[in-house]
Structure formats: structure tokens, C-alpha cells
Short mmCIF file of C-alpha atoms in Angstrom, two decimals:
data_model
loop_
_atom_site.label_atom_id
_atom_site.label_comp_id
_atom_site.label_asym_id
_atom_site.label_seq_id
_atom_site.Cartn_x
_atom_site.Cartn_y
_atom_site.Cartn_z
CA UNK E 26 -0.44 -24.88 14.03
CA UNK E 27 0.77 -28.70 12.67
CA UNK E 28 3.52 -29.53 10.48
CA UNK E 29 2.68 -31.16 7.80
CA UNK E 30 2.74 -34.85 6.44
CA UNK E 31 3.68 -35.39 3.07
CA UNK E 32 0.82 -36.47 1.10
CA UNK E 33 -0.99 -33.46 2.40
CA UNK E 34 2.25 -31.36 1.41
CA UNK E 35 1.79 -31.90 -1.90
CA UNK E 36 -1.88 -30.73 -1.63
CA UNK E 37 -0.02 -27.96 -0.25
CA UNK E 38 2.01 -26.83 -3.38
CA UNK E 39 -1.00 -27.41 -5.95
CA UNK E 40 -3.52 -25.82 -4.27
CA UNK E 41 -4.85 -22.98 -6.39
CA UNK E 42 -5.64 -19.27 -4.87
CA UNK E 43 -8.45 -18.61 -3.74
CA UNK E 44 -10.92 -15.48 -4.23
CA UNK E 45 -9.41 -14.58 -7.68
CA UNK E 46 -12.22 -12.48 -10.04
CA UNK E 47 -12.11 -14.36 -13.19
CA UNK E 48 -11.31 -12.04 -16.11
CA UNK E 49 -14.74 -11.53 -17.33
CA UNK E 50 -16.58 -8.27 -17.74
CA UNK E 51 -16.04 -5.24 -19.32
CA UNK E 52 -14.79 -3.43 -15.85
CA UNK E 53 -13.28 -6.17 -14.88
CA UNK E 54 -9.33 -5.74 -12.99
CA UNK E 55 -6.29 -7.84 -12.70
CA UNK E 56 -6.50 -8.21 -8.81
CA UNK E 57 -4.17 -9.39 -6.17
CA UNK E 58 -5.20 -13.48 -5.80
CA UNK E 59 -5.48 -14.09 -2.00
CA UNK E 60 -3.55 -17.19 -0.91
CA UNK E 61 -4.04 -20.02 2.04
CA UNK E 62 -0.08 -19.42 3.03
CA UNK E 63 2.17 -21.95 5.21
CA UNK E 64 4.64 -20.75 7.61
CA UNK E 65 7.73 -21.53 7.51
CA UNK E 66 9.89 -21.04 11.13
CA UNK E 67 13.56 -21.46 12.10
CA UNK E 68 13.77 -24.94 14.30
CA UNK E 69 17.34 -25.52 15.45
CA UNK E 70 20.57 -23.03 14.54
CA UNK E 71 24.05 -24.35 14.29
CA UNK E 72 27.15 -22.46 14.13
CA UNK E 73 28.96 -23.10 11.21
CA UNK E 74 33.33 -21.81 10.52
CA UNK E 75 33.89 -19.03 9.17
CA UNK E 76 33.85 -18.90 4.81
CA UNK E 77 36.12 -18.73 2.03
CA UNK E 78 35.59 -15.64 0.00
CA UNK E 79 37.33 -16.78 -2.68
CA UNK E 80 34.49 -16.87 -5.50
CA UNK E 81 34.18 -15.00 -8.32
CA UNK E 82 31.33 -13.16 -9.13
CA UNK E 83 29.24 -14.49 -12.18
CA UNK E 84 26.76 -12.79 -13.88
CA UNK E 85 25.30 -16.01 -15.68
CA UNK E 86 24.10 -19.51 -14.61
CA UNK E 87 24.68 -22.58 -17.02
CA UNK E 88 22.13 -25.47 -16.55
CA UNK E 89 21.37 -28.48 -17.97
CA UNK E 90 17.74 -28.44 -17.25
CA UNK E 91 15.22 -26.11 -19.36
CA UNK E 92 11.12 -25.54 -19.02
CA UNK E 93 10.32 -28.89 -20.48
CA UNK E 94 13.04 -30.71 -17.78
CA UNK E 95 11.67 -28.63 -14.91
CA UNK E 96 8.17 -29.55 -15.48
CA UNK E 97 9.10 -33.00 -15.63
CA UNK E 98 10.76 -33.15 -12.24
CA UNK E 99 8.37 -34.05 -9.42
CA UNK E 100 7.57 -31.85 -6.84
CA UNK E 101 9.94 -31.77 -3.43
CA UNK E 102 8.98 -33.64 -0.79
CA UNK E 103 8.13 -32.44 3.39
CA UNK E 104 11.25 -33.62 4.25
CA UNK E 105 12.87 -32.01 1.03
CA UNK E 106 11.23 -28.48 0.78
CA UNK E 107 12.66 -28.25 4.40
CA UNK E 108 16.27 -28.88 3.33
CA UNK E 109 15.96 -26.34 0.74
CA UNK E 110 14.48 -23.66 2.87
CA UNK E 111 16.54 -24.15 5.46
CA UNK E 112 19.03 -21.45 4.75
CA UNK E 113 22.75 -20.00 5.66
CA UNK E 114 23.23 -16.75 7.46
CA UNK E 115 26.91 -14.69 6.80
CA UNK E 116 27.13 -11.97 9.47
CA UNK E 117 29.17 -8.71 8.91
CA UNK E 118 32.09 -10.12 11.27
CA UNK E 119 32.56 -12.81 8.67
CA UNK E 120 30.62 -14.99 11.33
CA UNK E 121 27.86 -17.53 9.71
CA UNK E 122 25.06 -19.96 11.25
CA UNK E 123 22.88 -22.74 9.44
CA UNK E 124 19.27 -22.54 10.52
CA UNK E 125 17.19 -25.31 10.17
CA UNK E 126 13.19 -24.89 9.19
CA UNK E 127 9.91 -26.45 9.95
CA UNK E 128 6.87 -26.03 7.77
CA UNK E 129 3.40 -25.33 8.95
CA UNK E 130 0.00 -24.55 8.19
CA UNK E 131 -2.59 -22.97 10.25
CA UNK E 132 -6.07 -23.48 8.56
CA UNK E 133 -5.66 -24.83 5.54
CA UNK E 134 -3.51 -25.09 2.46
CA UNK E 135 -1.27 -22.30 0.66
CA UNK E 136 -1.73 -21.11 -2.72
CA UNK E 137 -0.27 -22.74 -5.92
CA UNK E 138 0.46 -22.53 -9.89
CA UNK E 139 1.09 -24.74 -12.52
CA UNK E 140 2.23 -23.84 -16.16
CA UNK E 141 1.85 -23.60 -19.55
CA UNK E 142 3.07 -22.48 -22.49
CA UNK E 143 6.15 -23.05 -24.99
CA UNK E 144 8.50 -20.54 -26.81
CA UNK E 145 11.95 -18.45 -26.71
CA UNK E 146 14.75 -17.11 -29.08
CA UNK E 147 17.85 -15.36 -29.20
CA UNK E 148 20.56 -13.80 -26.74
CA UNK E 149 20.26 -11.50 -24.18
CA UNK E 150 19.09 -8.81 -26.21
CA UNK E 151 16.15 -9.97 -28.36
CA UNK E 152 16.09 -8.56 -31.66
CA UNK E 153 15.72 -4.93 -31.10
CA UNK E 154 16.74 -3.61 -27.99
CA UNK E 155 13.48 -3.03 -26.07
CA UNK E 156 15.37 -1.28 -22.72
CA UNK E 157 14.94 2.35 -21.62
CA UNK E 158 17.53 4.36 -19.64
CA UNK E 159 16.36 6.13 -17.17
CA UNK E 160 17.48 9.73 -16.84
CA UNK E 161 16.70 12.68 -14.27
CA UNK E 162 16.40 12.75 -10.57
CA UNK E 163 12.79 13.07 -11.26
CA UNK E 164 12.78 9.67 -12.51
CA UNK E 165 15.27 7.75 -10.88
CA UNK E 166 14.38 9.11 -6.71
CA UNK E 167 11.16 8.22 -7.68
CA UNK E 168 8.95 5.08 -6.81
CA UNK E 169 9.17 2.66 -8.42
CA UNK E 170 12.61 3.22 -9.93
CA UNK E 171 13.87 4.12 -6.91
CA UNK E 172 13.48 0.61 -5.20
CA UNK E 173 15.93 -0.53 -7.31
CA UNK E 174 19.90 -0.63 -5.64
CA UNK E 175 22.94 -1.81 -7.23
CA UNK E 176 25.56 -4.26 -4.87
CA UNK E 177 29.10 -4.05 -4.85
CA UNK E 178 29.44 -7.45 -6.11
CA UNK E 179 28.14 -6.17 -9.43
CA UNK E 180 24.31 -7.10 -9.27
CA UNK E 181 21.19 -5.55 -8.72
CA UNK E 182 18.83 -5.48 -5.82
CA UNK E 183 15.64 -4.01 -5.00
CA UNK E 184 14.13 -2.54 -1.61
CA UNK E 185 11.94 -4.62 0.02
CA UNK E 186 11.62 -3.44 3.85
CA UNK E 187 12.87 -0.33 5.98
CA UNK E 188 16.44 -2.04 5.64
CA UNK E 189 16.21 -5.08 3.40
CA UNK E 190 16.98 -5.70 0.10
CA UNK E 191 16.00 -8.63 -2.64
CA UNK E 192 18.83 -9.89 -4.56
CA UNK E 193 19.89 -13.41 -6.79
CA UNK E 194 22.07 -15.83 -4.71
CA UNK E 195 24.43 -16.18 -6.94
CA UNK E 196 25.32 -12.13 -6.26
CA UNK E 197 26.75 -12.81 -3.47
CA UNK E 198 27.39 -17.21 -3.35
CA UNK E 199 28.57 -19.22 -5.96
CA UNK E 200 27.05 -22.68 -4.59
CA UNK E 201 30.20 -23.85 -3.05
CA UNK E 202 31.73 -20.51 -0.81
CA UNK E 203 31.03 -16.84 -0.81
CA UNK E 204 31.58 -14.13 -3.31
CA UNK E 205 35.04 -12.33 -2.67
CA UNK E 206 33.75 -8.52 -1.65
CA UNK E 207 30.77 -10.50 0.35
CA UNK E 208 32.27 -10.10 3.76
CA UNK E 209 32.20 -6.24 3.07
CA UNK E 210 29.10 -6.05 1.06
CA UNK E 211 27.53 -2.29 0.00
CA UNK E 212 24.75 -1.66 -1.23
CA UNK E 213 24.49 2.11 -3.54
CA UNK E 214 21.72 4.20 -3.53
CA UNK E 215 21.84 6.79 -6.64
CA UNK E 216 21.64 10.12 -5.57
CA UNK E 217 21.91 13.51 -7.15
CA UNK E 218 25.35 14.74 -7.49
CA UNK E 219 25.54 18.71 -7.46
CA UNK E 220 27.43 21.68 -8.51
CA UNK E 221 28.53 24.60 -6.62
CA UNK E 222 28.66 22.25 -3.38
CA UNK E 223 24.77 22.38 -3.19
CA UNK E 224 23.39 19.54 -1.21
CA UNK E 225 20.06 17.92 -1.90
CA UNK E 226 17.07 18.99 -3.01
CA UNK E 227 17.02 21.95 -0.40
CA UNK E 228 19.91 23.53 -1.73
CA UNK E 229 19.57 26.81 -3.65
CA UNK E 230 18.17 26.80 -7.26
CA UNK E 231 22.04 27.54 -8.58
CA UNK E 232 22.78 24.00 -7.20
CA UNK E 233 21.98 22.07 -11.05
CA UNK E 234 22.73 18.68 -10.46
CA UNK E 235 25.59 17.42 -12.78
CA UNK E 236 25.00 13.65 -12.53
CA UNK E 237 23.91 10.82 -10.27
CA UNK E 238 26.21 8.83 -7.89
CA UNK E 239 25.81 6.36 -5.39
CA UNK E 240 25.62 6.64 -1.75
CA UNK E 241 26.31 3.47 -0.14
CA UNK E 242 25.45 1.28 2.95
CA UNK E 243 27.04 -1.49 4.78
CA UNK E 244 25.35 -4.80 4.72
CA UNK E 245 24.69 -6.34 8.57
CA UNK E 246 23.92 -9.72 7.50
CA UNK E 247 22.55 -11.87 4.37
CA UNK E 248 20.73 -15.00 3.97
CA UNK E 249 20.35 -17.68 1.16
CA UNK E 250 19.01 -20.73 0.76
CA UNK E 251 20.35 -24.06 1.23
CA UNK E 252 18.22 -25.44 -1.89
CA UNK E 253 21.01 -22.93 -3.81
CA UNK E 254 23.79 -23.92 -1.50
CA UNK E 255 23.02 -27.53 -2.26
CA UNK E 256 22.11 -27.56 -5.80
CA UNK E 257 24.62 -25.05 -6.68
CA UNK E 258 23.15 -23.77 -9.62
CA UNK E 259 22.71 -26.70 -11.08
CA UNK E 260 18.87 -28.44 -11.45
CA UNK E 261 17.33 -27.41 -8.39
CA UNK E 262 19.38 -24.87 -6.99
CA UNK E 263 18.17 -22.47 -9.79
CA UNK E 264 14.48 -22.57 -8.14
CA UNK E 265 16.22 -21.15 -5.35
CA UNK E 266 18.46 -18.59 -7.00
CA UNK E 267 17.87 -15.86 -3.93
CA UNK E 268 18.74 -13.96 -1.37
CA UNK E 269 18.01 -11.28 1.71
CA UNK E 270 20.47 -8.30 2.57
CA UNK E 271 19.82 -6.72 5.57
CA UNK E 272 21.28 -3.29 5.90
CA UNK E 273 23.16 -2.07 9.46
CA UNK E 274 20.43 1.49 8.96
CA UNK E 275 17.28 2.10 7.13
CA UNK E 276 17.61 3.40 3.82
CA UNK E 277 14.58 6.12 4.14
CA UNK E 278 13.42 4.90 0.78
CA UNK E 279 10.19 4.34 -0.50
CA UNK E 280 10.25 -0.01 -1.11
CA UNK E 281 8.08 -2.50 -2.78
CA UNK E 282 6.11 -4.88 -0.83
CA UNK E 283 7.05 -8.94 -1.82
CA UNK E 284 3.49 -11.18 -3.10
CA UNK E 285 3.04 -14.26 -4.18
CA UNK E 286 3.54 -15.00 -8.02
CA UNK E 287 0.19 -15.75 -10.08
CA UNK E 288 0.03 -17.96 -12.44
CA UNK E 289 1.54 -16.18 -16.05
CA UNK E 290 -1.81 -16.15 -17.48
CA UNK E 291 -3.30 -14.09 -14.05
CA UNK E 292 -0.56 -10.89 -14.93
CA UNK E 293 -1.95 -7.94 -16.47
CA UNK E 294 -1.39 -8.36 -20.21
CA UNK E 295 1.30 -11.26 -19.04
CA UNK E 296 3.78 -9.11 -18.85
CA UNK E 297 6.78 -8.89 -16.15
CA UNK E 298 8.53 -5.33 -15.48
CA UNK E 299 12.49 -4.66 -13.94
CA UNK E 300 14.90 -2.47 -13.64
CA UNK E 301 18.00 -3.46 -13.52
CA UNK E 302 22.27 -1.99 -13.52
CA UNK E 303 23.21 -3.73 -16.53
CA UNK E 304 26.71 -3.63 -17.42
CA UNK E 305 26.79 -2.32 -20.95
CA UNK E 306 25.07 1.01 -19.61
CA UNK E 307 27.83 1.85 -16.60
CA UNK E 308 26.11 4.57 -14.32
CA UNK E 309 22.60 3.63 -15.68
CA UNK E 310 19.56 2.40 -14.41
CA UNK E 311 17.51 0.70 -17.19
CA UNK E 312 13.82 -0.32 -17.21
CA UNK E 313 12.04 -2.93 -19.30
CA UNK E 314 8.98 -5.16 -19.50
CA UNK E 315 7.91 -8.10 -21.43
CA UNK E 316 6.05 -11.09 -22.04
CA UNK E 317 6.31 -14.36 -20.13
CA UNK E 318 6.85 -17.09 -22.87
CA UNK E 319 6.98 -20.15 -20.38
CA UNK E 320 6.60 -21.24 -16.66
CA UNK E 321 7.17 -23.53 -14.02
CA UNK E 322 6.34 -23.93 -10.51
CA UNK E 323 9.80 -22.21 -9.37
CA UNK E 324 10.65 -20.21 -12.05
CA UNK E 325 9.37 -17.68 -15.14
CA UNK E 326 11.01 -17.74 -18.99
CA UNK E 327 10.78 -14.30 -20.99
CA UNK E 328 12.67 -12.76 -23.60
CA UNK E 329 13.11 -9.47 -21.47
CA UNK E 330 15.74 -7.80 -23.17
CA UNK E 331 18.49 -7.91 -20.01
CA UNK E 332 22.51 -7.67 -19.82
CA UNK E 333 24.83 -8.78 -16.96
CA UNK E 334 24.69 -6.65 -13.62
CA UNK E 335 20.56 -6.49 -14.41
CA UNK E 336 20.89 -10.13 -12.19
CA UNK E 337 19.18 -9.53 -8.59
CA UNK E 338 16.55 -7.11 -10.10
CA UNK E 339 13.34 -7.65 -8.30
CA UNK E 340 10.62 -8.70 -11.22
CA UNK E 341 7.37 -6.95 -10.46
CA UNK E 342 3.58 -6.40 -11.50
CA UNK E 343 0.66 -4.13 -10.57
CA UNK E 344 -2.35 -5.11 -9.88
CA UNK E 345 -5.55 -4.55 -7.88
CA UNK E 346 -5.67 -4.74 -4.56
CA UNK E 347 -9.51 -5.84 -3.28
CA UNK E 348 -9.22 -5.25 -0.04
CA UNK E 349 -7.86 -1.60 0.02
CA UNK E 350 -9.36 -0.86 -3.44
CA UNK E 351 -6.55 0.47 -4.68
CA UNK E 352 -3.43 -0.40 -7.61
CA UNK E 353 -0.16 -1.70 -5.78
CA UNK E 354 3.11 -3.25 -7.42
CA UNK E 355 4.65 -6.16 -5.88
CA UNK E 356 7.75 -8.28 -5.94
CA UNK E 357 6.79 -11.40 -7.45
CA UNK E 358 10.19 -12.52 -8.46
CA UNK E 359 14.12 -12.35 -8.91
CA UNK E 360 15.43 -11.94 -12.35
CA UNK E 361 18.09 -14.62 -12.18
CA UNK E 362 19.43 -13.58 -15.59
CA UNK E 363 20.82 -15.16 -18.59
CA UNK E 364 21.09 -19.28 -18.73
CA UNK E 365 22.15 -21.31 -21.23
CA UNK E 366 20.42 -24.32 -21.37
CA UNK E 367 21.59 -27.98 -23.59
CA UNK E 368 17.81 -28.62 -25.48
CA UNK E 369 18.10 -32.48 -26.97
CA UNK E 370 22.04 -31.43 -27.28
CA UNK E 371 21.43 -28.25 -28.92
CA UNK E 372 22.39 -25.44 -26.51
CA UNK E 373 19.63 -22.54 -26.58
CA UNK E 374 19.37 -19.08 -23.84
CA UNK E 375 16.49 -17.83 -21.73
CA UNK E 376 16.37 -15.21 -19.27
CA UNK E 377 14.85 -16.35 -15.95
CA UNK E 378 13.20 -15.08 -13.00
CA UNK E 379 12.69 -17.36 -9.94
CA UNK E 380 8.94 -17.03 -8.64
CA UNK E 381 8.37 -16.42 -5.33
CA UNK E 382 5.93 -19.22 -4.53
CA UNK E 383 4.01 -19.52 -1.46
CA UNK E 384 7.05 -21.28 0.83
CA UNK E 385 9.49 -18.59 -0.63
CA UNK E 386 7.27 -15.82 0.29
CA UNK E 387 6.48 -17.11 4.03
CA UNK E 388 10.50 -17.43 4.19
CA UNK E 389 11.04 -14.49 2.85
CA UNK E 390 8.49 -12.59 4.62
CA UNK E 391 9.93 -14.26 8.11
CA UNK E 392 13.50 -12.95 7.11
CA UNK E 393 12.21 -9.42 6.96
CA UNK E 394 9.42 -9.86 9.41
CA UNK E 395 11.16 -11.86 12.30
CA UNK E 396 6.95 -13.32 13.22
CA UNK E 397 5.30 -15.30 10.89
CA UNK E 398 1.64 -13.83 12.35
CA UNK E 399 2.88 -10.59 10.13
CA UNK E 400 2.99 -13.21 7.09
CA UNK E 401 -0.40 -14.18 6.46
CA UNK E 402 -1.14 -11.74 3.72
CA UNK E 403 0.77 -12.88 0.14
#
């Protein structure tokens, strides 16, 4: 295993995957690319004073810098990428460490995209409003709906591991300090709330459920990015709009796997699917799916019809899976939400997702893993 000097980095970034079928064919199958990853590993940990949790929670990021911007700005250097994925760590005691990160390859180079396309429109709700409620336990405790998780900060996560959870940054860190509620983080599970004092779905057939509430669990710890932390929110601390909940007991649930994003024009029809907490449905879980109108490395631009609280949701796809010849959906981004954005002084809206690119899934993956051997696979 070598680090990496930076010419060769940027090889790193644009390389393409590798193994994808090329849609040709008449049984042909949007399948899984298979990526060259990196590794990226924790080099030196300092102990940082305990935060402010004076923030208030926002639901929407403001930044100057659109598609056209993004795709204009060069890619990060070695010494750069490892700034931004060096990352921040707030532990349940109000405790919080900085870790710094080294990046590595072990034979080879790590998968890559690049963009295309133009296009957007409205507000947060496009036209008509494309989102479905979900309703029934039959529905909503059942895969994949029932990945999704709603934080006490407001936002929306999604169930990654045994006990982590996917979520936006700015759910829980503002750029500057934390996220008042942070320190005491929850994170609510909707479950079945019954009459006559039945209890779960072995209760007696007189126990009708009324409605759904939410069970919730302590967070143990949570980590974000310093690209976020350092940008704050601004040009490059959207690409790393993020973060990793870990929860002090498994949640039991069925949870969606994390993958590498393909390239727009690799997704099954090029849509994007979510579900999401938004605010103007209190109590409901709402689904939707869309096209992707734009992309660039870090992030995805769709018209997904979303409202605040939907932030967090974990952005997902299905698609074939070669090796175990079978379908399987996968986190391949965070729906970062609704961002106004000053076009040649003419301010126009998009909602976002950040990608998770090859560095953000071997981060990512060593966050929930804790061995980067058990990250090879994106």
C-alpha cells in the first residue's frame, strides 16, 4: 500500500470504472460498475475543546457556485483531498477529536465520473407535485422505506449499517459550531402505534393500529467532514455536505448498503429515488423519484420534487449486481436539499444530492467498517 503523489492523484479521480456492460442488447441490465477504490485511513488524532451548540438548524444551503461554476473548478489536490477528508468526531459526552487522513491505493487507481448535461426550473416543488405519502405499516416497516429515519434536529437519515445512519452535515453542523440539540442527538424509528394496549405485530388481532410514532435512539458519536467544516457551505464545502451517526444499540432494521455513484447516464432510466420527512407532511414519510438534469464530480442536480426536513435522505438506485446475480439498491448519495444559486446575477434553485465518489465511499465505508480490507467492494 503507497500514498499517493499528486500527478498520479489526479489519475486517481478520472479514472473510469471498470467492467461496466455497455447498454447494448435487448437483455441487456443496468449493473453495479466495479471500481479500482483508494483507501482512505485515520493518520494522527488530536483532541480538540469541547463545542458551542449554539447553531440553528437550517434546512437550506445558499451558494454562489452552480453546475457550470463547479465544473469549472479544478480538481483537489493530494495534499487537498486529505484536508477535506480529514474529518471531526463529536462524542455523546460533548467530547470531540480531529482525525487526520492519509490516502492510499493498493493496485491501481479508483473509479471516476465526469458530467454532462444542462437544465433546471422552478422551486422546490416542480410544477405538479410528483411526491407520494406513504401510508400503512405494510409499507412504511418495510425495506426500502424502512431505511429511512428522521433526526431530532429536523432532517432525515437513512440506515446504512447495524447502527449507523447517513445524514447531510448541515443536520447536525452549520460550518462554524454544532447544531443546538446535537449533543443529545435521536434518531426515530416509526413504529406502529396500537389500540387496546396491543404491542407489536404479535399482539392479538383486536390490537388495530391507530397511527405510526417514533421510537427513538441515542446517538454515540457522529462524524463530518472537514471539507464541510472548512468550506462551510460555501463552494466546496457543499461537495462535502455529509455525515455518519453512529447509534449507542443496533436498530434491528433491515439497511441499505452505500456504492459508489455512476455516472448519471449509467442509472437505470437516469433516475434518482428518496424518501424523505419533509416538513409540510408532519408525521409522514414521503417517497419520490426523478430525473437527473445535471452533474458534477461531487454532486447531482434534479428537479425531485422535495420540501425542508427531506435534507439527509439517502438518494438511491437499483441495479444489477454481476457477481451475486441478483437486483440490489444502494446509497449513492445525500440529498442535500434546496440551494439557491446567483446564475450571471440572476438567482435560480436546484435541489442537490452530494455523490458519494470513490474517496467518500472508502471514508465512509472506514467510518462504519473500522478496516479498510472490508472496503474494497464499491
Amino acid at each position: 500500500m503507497a500514498g499517493i503523489p499528486g500527478l498520479l492523484f489526479l489519475l486517481l479521480l478520472l479514472l473510469c470504472a471498470v467492467g461496466q456492460v455497455s447498454p447494448s442488447g435487448a437483455h441487456w441490465k443496468p449493473t453495479w460498475p466495479a471500481y479500482r477504490l483508494p483507501v482512505v485511513l485515520p493518520q494522527s488524532t488530536l483532541h480538540l475543546g469541547k463545542p458551542d451548540f449554539g447553531a440553528e438548524a437550517k434546512l437550506e444551503v445558499s451558494s454562489s457556485c452552480g453546475p457550470q461554476c463547479h465544473k469549472g473548478t479544478p480538481l483537489p489536490t493530494y495534499e487537498e483531498a486529505k484536508q477535506y477528508l480529514s474529518y471531526e468526531t463529536l462524542y455523546a459526552n460533548g467530547s470531540r477529536t480531529e482525525t487526520q487522513v492519509g490516502i492510499y491505493v493498493l493496485s491501481g487507481g479508483s473509479g471516476g465520473q465526469e458530467s454532462s448535461r444542462k437544465a433546471r426550473r422552478k422551486r422546490q416543488i416542480y410544477g405538479y407535485d410528483s411526491r407520494f405519502s406513504i401510508f400503512g405499516k405494510d409499507f412504511l416497516l418495510n425495506y426500502p422505506f424502512s431505511t429511512s429515519v428522521k433526526l431530532s434536529t429536523g432532517c432525515t437519515g437513512t440506515l446504512v449499517a447495524e447502527r449507523h445512519v447517513l445524514t447531510a452535515a448541515h443536520c447536525i453542523h452549520d460550518g462554524k459550531t454544532y447544531v443546538k440539540g446535537t449533543q443529545k442527538l435521536r434518531v426515530g424509528f416509526l413504529k406502529p402505534k396500537f389500540k387496546d394496549g396491543g404491542r407489536g405485530a404479535n399482539s392479538s388481532s383486536s390490537a388495530i393500529p391507530e397511527k405510526m410514532k417514533f421510537q427513538w435512539i441515542r446517538v454515540k458519536r457522529t462524524h463530518v467532514p472537514k471539507g464541510w467544516i472548512k468550506g462551510n457551505a460555501n463552494d466546496i464545502g457543499m461537495d462535502y455536505d455529509y455525515a455518519l451517526l453512529e447509534l449507542k444499540k443496533p436498530h434491528k432494521r433491515k439497511f441499505m448498503k452505500i456504492g459508489v455513484s455512476p455516472p448519471a447516464k449509467q442509472l437505470p432510466g437516469g433516475r434518482i429515488h428518496f424518501s424523505g420527512y419533509d416538513n409540510d407532511r408532519p408525521g409522514n414519510l414521503v417517497y419520490r423519484f426523478c430525473d437527473v438534469k445535471d452533474e458534477t464530480y461531487d454532486l447531482l442536480y434534479q428537479q425531485c420534487d422535495a420540501q425542508p426536513g427531506a435534507s439527509g435522505s439517502g438518494v438511491y438506485v437499483r441495479m444489477w449486481k454481476r457477481q451475486q446475480q441478483k437486483w440490489e439498491r444502494k446509497i449513492i448519495g445525500i440529498f442535500s436539499g434546496h440551494q439557491w444559486v446567483d446564475m450571471n446575477g440572476s438567482p435560480q434553485d436546484f435541489n442537490v444530492a452530494v455523490r458519494i465518489t470513490p474517496l467518500k465511499y472508502a471514508q465512509i465505508c472506514y467510518w462504519i467498517k473500522g478496516n479498510y480490507l472490508d472496503c474494497r467492494e464499491g
